[in-house]
Every structure is written in C-alpha cells, then in structure tokens.
Amino acid sequence: MRVLVTGGAGYIGSHTLVHLLRADHQVLVYDNFSNSSPEALARVRQISNRDLASREGDLRDASRIEDAFARFRPDAVIHFAGLKAVGDSHGQPLEYYAQNVAGSITLLQTMARHGCARVVFSSSATVYGEPDYLPFDETHPLRPQSPYGRSKLMIETIIRDWVAAHSGARAILLRYFNPVGAHASGRIGEDPRDIPNNLMPYIAQVAIGRRAELAVHGNDYPTSDGTGERDYIHVEDLARAHLAALDALNRIAGCEAINVGTGQSTSVLEMRAAFERSSGRPIPYRIGPRRPGDVARMCADVRKAASLMGWQAELGLEEMCLSTWAWQSANPGGYGE
Ligand code: NAD
Ligand code: UFG
C-alpha cells in the first residue's frame, strides 16, 4: 500500500515507519521537522534496510500537501503531525487549534480531492479527562481538560463527520495511553527538545546525568503508593497497532475510536525502580507537589483493540526501560550528537 505519513520523523512516527517498510508498504513522510530531525529518517532507513521518501512541509501549507498527494498518490494516510505538549497548550491555544485542527482540515480536504479515503489518526487518552470509572472504555464521556486535548477531540469529531459525508471513507482514531520505550537497536527514540515534561524521558535524563533528580509530582493520590499511575505502552507495540489499524480499515465501516494501551497501570515510583534495575544507574528523586491537571490513575480497556484489530500489547515494563536506556545511553544528546 502507498501510505503518506504526516509527522513521520517524530517519536511514534519513526518507530511506525520501520514496521511499515518491513511490511513492504511504500511510504512518503510529510513533516515540517518542528519537533524532529531528518536524522531520524536516515536511521529508519538503516534499521529497516529500505528506502522511504520524505517531503519537508507544514500541515497548514495547502499547496505543498496538494503537491505531495499529486506526486505520491497515497492509498491511506497515517496522521501523526501536530503539537503535543499539554502544559504548553494552555499558554498558546491558538497555535494548537491552528496546527492541529486547521492542519487536519487541510489534510482531509486534500485527501477528499484525491479520492484517498483511509486515515489512521493519532488521538490521545487525554480526550477522556477525569475518569467516571476505570478502565476507560471507548464509550466513556469525553471531557478533555486542556486546549491540546480539546484539539484532539475536535479532530476526532471532524474526521467522523468527514467519513459520514464521503461514501467509502474509513477512519480509525487511535487513543494512545502513555507511549514510552524505543526501538531495541537504540538507534531511534524519543528526543525531547527542552526539559522533558513526561516521566520516562525525564527519568532517562537523570540516569544519564543530564538532570540531577526526578521530581515526583505528588505522593498523596489514592493509588497503590500515592504516586500517579498510568498505562504505559511500549512504542514498538504502538507502532504495530498502526499496521493492525491499516489492516482493520479493510473490515470496518465508517469511523472507530480504539484505545491503545496495555490495560495495566504503573506508578511513578514503580517506574523509577524498574528503570534503576534496567539501567544499573541510581535515579535520585524527591517528592514535590501535585502537578495541576493530573489525574490519579488512568488505564485502558483494551478489548476493542483486540476484537476489531486483533492487536494486543506484548511488551512489558522491563522492555520499556531497557530499550529507553539503550537509546539514551547510546545517544546522550538525542539526534543532536
Ligand atoms: P512528535 O512531536 O515526536 O512527532 C510529531 C511530528 O509532527 C514531528 O516530527 C513534528 O516535526 C511534526 N509536526 C508537528 N507539527 C507539524 C505541522 N504543523 N506540520 C507538519 N509536521 C508537523 O510527537 P509524537 O510523540 O511522535 O506524537 C505523534 C502524535 O501522537 C501526535 O499527534 C501526538 O499528539 C499524539 N500522541 C502522542 C502521545 C505521546 O505521549 N507521545 C500521547 C498521545 C497522543
Ligand atoms: N511525573 C512525575 N514527574 C515528572 C513527570 C511526570 O512525577 O517529572 C508523573 C506525573 O505526575 C504522572 C506520571 O508521571 O503521574 C505520568 O506523567 P507524564 O507527563 O509522563 O504523562 P501524562 O499521563 O501526564 O500525559 C501523557 C502525555 C499526554 C497524553 C497522555 C495520554 O503527555 O499528551 O499521556 O494518557 F495525552
């Protein structure tokens, strides 16, 4: 299949590319490299021993996307591109709506003009907001608490309406829980540009000595040890979920939202301890205040992913930590070094 991958140079995109290429799909990456490096694509080519095309461009640049579609003629799109920092989105909401929402509209308009009727979209568990019950199933009410989360829900709604209006159009909205880990080779991984907001890259930078200690955001939650619990999903499992979704588009009618997680939750202190074991490095920490907007616990009901896509997570905490450490220790400065 000919697959256009927006945001393919990013963290989740780059891991997915390796699986797409190995499955003999033809790939065009469309990315403005605002949060990634062309070096990631060079390494994807090395790991998979296959070539891929890439085009530098912004989601909002209608004529550039038009040109990419006219030349590449994709059968399907995997749409990763967008801004993703929850905290940052409170300070610059219009940037999030312009890039994520308006950019997605431009993409869908171009797809419609070219008769490209299949899309897999990167949504997020953040669309659920504060849980009424756990695990979250896909029918749980949607109450995102940030401009970022609201941009994801808006795009979900727009894709649903687009599918309803175009006969033959099909979409899968993958609601990722907490992606972590890296390719086992240590050649590609998550490369945050500033101080990491997320737990796993922060822990990895403490382990390598770039940060002094981990600040644990609160230990008074109603969880097993008082620290926040999340459903961490290995990025390699998540990458496979995109191939399962492309395949499932042959069988579903219309548009489906599907959780991608493991169904298990892990606390901050459990993750810290697991990383110490895998890296053999100490991870000093101190308990700080709660981070505004955080929920105590999140985890996915993963039954729909199994029944509709035949997919389930296979990798556990140890693989998540070992692969993150392989990436971090081989690339202490990310792709920049
Ligand atoms: P990432 O920032 O590493 O990758 C996003 C890619 O999109 C980058 O290569 C970036 O350069 C590109 N991009 C951003 N804005 C663009 C624009 N306007 N035009 C063209 N390219 C643009 O992020 P990621 O972690 O790989 O996430 C991929 C997708 O998954 C995002 O949509 C994100 O919101 C979603 N998601 C991520 C997480 C997570 O924790 N990583 C969780 C849930 C959902
Ligand atoms: N945490 C710390 N210290 C840190 C960073 C995080 O204690 O330095 C804690 C948080 O308080 C939370 C847990 O680690 O309890 C996980 O936090 P992350 O920031 O790694 O992840 P979040 O669950 O807050 O959010 C992530 C992505 C969102 C996405 C969501 C989906 O950042 O974009 O997962 O579940 F929407």
Coordinates of N, CA and C and ligand atoms in Angstrom, one line a residue, residues 84-86 124-127 148 176-180 196-203 214-218 221 227-232 268 291 294-296 298, ligand 2:
K84 N 2.0 18.7 20.8 CA 1.5 17.7 21.7 C 1.7 18.0 23.2
A85 N 2.2 19.2 23.6 CA 2.5 19.4 25.0 C 1.3 20.0 25.7
V86 N 0.8 19.2 26.6 CA -0.4 19.6 27.4 C -0.3 21.0 28.0
S124 N -5.6 10.7 21.6 CA -5.0 10.5 22.9 C -6.0 10.2 24.0
A125 N -5.5 9.4 25.0 CA -6.4 9.1 26.1 C -6.8 10.4 26.9
T126 N -6.1 11.5 26.6 CA -6.4 12.8 27.3 C -7.8 13.3 26.9
V127 N -8.4 12.7 25.8 CA -9.7 13.1 25.4 C -10.7 12.7 26.5
Y148 N -4.9 21.3 24.2 CA -4.3 20.2 23.4 C -5.4 19.1 23.3
Y176 N -4.0 6.8 22.1 CA -2.9 6.3 22.8 C -2.9 6.6 24.3
F177 N -2.5 5.7 25.1 CA -2.3 5.9 26.5 C -0.9 6.5 26.6
N178 N 0.0 6.0 27.4 CA 1.3 6.7 27.6 C 2.5 6.0 26.9
P179 N 2.8 6.4 25.7 CA 3.8 5.8 24.9 C 5.2 6.0 25.5
V180 N 6.0 4.9 25.7 CA 7.4 5.0 26.2 C 8.2 4.0 25.5
P196 N 12.3 17.7 29.5 CA 11.2 16.8 29.3 C 10.0 17.0 30.3
N197 N 8.8 17.0 29.7 CA 7.6 17.1 30.6 C 7.2 15.8 31.1
N198 N 7.5 14.7 30.3 CA 7.0 13.4 30.6 C 7.9 12.6 31.4
L199 N 7.3 11.6 32.1 CA 8.1 10.9 33.1 C 9.3 10.1 32.5
M200 N 9.1 9.3 31.5 CA 10.1 8.4 31.1 C 11.3 9.1 30.5
P201 N 11.2 10.1 29.6 CA 12.4 10.8 29.2 C 13.1 11.6 30.3
Y202 N 12.3 12.0 31.3 CA 12.9 12.7 32.4 C 13.8 11.7 33.2
I203 N 13.2 10.6 33.5 CA 14.0 9.5 34.3 C 15.3 9.2 33.5
L214 N 14.8 13.3 39.9 CA 13.4 13.3 39.4 C 12.6 14.0 40.5
A215 N 11.7 14.9 40.0 CA 10.7 15.5 40.9 C 9.4 14.6 40.8
V216 N 9.0 14.0 41.8 CA 7.8 13.2 41.8 C 6.6 14.1 42.1
H217 N 5.7 14.2 41.1 CA 4.6 15.2 41.3 C 3.5 14.7 42.1
G218 N 3.8 14.6 43.4 CA 2.7 14.3 44.4 C 2.8 12.8 44.8
Y221 N -1.9 10.7 46.2 CA -3.0 10.3 45.4 C -3.6 8.9 45.9
T227 N 1.6 7.7 44.4 CA 2.0 8.5 43.2 C 1.2 8.1 42.0
G228 N 1.2 9.0 41.0 CA 0.3 8.8 39.8 C 0.5 7.5 39.1
E229 N -0.6 6.9 38.6 CA -0.5 5.6 37.9 C -1.0 5.9 36.4
R230 N -0.2 5.3 35.5 CA -0.5 5.4 34.1 C -0.4 4.1 33.4
D231 N -1.0 4.0 32.2 CA -1.0 2.8 31.4 C 0.1 3.1 30.3
Y232 N 1.4 2.6 30.6 CA 2.5 2.9 29.7 C 2.5 1.8 28.7
V268 N 4.6 6.1 39.5 CA 5.8 6.8 39.2 C 7.0 6.1 39.9
R291 N 1.1 18.0 40.2 CA 1.1 18.9 39.0 C -0.3 19.2 38.7
D294 N -3.3 16.9 36.7 CA -3.0 15.5 36.7 C -4.1 14.7 37.3
V295 N -4.5 13.6 36.7 CA -5.4 12.7 37.4 C -4.6 11.6 38.2
A296 N -5.2 11.0 39.1 CA -4.5 10.0 40.0 C -4.1 8.8 39.1
M298 N -4.9 6.3 35.4 CA -5.5 6.1 34.1 C -5.2 4.7 33.6
Ligands
UFG2 N1 5.5 12.7 36.6 C1 6.3 13.0 37.7 N2 7.5 13.7 37.4 C2 7.8 14.1 36.2 C3 7.0 13.8 35.1 C4 5.8 13.1 35.3 O1 6.1 12.6 38.8 O2 8.9 14.8 36.0 C5 4.3 11.9 36.8 C6 3.0 12.6 36.5 O3 2.6 13.4 37.6 C7 2.1 11.4 36.2 C8 3.0 10.4 35.5 O4 4.3 10.8 36.0 O5 1.6 10.9 37.3 C9 3.0 10.4 34.0 O6 3.2 11.8 33.6 P1 3.5 12.1 32.0 O7 3.7 13.6 31.9 O8 4.6 11.2 31.6 O9 2.2 11.7 31.3 P2 0.7 12.2 31.4 O10 -0.1 11.0 31.7 O11 0.6 13.4 32.2 O12 0.4 12.6 29.9 C10 0.8 11.9 28.7 C11 1.0 12.8 27.5 C12 -0.2 13.4 27.0 C13 -1.2 12.3 26.7 C14 -1.4 11.4 27.9 C15 -2.3 10.3 27.5 O13 1.9 13.9 27.9 O14 0.0 14.1 25.8 O15 -0.2 10.9 28.4 O16 -2.5 9.4 28.5 F1 -2.4 12.8 26.4

